[in-house]
Short mmCIF file of C-alpha atoms in Angstrom, two decimals:
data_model
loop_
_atom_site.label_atom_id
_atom_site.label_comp_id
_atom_site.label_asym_id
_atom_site.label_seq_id
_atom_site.Cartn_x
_atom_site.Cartn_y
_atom_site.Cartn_z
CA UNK A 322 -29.14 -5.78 -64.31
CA UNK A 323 -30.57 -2.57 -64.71
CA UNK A 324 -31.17 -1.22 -68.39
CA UNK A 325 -28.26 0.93 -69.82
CA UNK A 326 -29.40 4.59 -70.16
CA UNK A 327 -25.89 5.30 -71.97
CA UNK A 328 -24.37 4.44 -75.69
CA UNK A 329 -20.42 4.07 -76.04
CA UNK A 330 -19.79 7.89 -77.60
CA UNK A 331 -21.75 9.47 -74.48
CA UNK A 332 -19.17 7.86 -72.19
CA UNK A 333 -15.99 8.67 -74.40
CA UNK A 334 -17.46 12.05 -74.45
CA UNK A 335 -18.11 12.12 -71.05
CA UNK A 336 -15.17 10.93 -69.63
CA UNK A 337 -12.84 13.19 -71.85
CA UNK A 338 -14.72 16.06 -70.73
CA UNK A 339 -13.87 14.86 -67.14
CA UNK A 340 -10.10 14.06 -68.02
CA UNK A 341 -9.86 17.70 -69.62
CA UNK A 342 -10.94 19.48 -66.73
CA UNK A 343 -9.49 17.29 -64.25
CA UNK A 344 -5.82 17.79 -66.36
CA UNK A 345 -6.07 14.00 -66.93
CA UNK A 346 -3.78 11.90 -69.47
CA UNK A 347 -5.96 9.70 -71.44
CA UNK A 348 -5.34 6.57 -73.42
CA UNK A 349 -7.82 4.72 -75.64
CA UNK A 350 -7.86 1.06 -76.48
CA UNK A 351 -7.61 0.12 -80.23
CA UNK A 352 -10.77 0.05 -82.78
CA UNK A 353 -13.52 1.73 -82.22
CA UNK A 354 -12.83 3.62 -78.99
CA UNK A 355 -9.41 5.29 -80.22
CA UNK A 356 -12.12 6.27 -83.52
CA UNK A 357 -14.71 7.95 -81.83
CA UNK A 358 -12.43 9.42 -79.23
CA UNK A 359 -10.27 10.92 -81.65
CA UNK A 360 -13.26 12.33 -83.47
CA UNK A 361 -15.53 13.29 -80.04
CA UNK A 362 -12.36 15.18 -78.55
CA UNK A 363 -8.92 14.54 -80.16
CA UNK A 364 -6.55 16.77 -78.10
CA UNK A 365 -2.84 16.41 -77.55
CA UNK A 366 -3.34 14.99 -73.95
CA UNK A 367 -4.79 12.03 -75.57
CA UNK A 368 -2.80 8.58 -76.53
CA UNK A 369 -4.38 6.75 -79.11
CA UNK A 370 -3.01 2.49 -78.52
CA UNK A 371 -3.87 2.04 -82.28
CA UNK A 372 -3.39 -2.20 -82.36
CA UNK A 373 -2.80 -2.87 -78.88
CA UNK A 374 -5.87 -4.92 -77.99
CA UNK A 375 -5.88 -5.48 -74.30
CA UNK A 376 -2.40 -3.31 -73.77
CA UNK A 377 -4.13 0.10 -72.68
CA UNK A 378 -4.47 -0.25 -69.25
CA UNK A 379 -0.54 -1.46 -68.86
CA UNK A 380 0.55 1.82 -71.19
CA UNK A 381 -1.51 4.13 -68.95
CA UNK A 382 -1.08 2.69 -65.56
CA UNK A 383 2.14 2.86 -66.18
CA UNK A 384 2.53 6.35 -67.37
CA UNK A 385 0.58 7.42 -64.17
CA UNK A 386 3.16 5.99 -61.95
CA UNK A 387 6.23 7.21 -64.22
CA UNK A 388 4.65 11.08 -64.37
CA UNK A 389 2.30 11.40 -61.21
CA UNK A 390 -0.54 12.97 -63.12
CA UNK A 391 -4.03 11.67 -63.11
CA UNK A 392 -4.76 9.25 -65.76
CA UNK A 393 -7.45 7.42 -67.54
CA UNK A 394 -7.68 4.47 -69.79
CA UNK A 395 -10.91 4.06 -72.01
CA UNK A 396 -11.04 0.17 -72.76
CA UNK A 397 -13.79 -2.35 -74.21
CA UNK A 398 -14.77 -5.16 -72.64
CA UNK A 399 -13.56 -7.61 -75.36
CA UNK A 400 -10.37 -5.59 -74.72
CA UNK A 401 -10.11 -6.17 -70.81
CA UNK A 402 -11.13 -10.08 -71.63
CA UNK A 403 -8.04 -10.07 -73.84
CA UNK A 404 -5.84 -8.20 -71.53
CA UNK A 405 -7.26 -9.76 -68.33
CA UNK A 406 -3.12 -11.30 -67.37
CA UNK A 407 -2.21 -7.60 -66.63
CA UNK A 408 -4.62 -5.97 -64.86
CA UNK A 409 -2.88 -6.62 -61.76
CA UNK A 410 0.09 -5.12 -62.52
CA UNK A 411 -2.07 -2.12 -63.81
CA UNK A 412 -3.69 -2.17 -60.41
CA UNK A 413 -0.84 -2.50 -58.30
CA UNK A 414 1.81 0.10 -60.03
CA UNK A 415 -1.02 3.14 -60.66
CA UNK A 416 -0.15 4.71 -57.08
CA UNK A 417 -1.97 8.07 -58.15
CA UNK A 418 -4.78 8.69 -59.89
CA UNK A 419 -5.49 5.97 -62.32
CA UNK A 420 -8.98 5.41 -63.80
CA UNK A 421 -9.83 2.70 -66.12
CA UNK A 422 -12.57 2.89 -67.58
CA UNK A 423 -14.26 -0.33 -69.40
CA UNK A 424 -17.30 0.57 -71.73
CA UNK A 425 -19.51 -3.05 -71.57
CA UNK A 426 -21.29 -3.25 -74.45
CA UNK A 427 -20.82 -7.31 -74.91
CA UNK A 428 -19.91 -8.08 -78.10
CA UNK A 429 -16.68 -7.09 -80.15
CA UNK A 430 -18.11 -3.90 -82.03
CA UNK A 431 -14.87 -3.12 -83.93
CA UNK A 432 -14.91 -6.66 -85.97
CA UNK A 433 -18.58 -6.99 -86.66
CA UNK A 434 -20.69 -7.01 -83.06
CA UNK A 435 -19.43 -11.09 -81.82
CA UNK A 436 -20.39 -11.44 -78.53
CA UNK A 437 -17.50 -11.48 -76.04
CA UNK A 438 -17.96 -15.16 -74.81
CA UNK A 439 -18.03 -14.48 -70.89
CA UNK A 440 -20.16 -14.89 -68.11
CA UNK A 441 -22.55 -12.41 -66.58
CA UNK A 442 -20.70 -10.16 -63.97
CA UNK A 443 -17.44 -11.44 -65.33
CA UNK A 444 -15.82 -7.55 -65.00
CA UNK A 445 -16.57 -6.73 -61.99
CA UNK A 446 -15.32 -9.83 -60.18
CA UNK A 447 -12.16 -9.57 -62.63
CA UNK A 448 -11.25 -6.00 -61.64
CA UNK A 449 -11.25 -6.89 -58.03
CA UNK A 450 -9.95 -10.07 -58.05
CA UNK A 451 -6.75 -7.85 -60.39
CA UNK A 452 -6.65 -5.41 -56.73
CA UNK A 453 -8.34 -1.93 -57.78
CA UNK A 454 -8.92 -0.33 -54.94
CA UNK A 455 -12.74 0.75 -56.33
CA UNK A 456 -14.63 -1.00 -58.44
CA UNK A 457 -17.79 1.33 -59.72
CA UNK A 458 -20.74 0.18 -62.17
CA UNK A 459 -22.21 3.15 -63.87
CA UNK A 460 -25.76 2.72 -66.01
CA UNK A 461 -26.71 6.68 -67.02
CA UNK A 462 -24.72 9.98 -67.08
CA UNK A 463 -24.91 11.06 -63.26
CA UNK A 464 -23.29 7.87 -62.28
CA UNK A 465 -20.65 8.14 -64.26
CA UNK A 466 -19.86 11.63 -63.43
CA UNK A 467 -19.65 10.67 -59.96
CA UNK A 468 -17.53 7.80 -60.62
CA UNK A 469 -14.67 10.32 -62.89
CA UNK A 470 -14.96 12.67 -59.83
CA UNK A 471 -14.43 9.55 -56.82
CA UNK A 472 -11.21 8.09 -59.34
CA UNK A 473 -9.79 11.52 -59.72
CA UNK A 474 -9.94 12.19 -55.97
CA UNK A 475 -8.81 9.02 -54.45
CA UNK A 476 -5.45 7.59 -54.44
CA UNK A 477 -4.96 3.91 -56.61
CA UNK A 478 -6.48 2.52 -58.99
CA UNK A 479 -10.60 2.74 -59.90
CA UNK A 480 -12.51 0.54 -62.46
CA UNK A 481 -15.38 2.10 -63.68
CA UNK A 482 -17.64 -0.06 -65.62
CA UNK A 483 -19.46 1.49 -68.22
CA UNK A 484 -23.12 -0.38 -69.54
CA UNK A 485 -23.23 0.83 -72.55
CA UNK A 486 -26.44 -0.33 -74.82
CA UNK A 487 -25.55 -3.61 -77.38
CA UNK A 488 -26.71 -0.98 -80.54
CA UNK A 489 -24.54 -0.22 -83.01
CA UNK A 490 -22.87 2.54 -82.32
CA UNK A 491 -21.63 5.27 -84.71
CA UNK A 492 -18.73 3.98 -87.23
CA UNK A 493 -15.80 6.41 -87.75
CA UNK A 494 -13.25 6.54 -89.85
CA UNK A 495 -9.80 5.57 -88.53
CA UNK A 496 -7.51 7.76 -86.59
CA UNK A 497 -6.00 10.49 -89.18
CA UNK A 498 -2.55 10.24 -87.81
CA UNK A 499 0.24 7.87 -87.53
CA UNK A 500 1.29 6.18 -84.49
CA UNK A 501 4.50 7.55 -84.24
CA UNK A 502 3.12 11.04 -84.53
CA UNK A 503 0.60 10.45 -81.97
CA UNK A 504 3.53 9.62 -80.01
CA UNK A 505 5.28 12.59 -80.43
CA UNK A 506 2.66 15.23 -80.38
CA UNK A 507 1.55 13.06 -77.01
CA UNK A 508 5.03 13.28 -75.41
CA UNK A 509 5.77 16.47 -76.32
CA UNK A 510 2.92 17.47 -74.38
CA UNK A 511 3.47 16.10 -71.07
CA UNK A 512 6.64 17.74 -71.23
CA UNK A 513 8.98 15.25 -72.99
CA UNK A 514 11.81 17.01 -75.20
CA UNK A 515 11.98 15.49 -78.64
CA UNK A 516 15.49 16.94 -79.56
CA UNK A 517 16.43 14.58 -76.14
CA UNK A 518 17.61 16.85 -73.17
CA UNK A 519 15.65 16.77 -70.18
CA UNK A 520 13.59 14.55 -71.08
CA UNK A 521 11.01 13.67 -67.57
CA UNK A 522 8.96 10.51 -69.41
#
């Protein structure tokens, strides 16, 4: 396996970046990834699964088939392990644009860097076993731009797998806002009326 040329805030800076301009939902799997995301790039357009280990790819498949806009879900691998029983149905229901992206960095990073106890490859042969219709391994910054740009364009569901290096990455505080305001300020923004007439989610 080649030597990661990447670190987990350059891809959840990358690939908001890439959601931004592409006018991408995002949602972020719990710990660490909803932190740095929400501190790299918080923005309205952005769904932070605060304690939904292994959830985030149902929530934002889902939303991509409910709304028809392009969506991505940032995940960890200890996260996908965890939440390996629905990636199917993830696969299967995101008829548009749905990119999940997994950062691999092997060990659980939000409870104190455990290794995720599974076997080399493991991701790979689990996201097309689940039926995604791509399944992309990025190493450096070019490769993953090219991966955002092939998920955004095609159709279906694309796993991008992110090899991130095992160094501990920068600790941030935890998201500054409740989960039923990042709710709100989330629906709101993809067009959902909060006072409950015509509500399109």
């Amino acid at each position: 396996m080649r030597a990661p040329a990447l670190d987990r805030d350059d891809v959840i800076a990358a690939v908001l970046a890439s959601a931004r301009r592409a006018g991408a939902a995002v949602f972020t799997s719990n710990g660490n990834n909803s932190r740095a995301a929400y501190h790299l790039g918080d923005h309205p357009s952005v769904f932070y699964a605060m304690g939904s280990m292994g959830q985030v790819s149902l929530l934002a498949a889902g939303f991509a088939r409910r709304t028809g806009v392009p969506v991505v879900a940032i995940d960890g691998d200890g996260a996908v392990a965890m939440g390996a029983a629905g990636l199917p149905t993830a696969a299967r229901i995101a008829t548009n644009s749905f990119v999940h992206v997994a950062i691999d960095n092997s060990v659980y990073g939000t409870t104190g860097g455990q290794p995720v106890p599974v076997p080399p490859g493991w991701i790979e042969h689990l996201a097309r076993g689940a039926g995604y219709a791509r399944v992309l391994a990025v190493h450096d910054a070019d490769e993953l731009a090219s991966a955002m740009q092939t998920g955004f364009a095609s159709g279906g569901a694309t796993f991008v797998h992110a090899v991130v290096s095992t160094a501990a990455a920068n600790h941030y505080p935890r998201v500054a806002m409740d989960p039923a305001d990042v709710t709100r300020r989330f629906r709101v923004h993809w067009g959902h009326d909060p006072a409950g007439s015509g509500v399109r989610l």
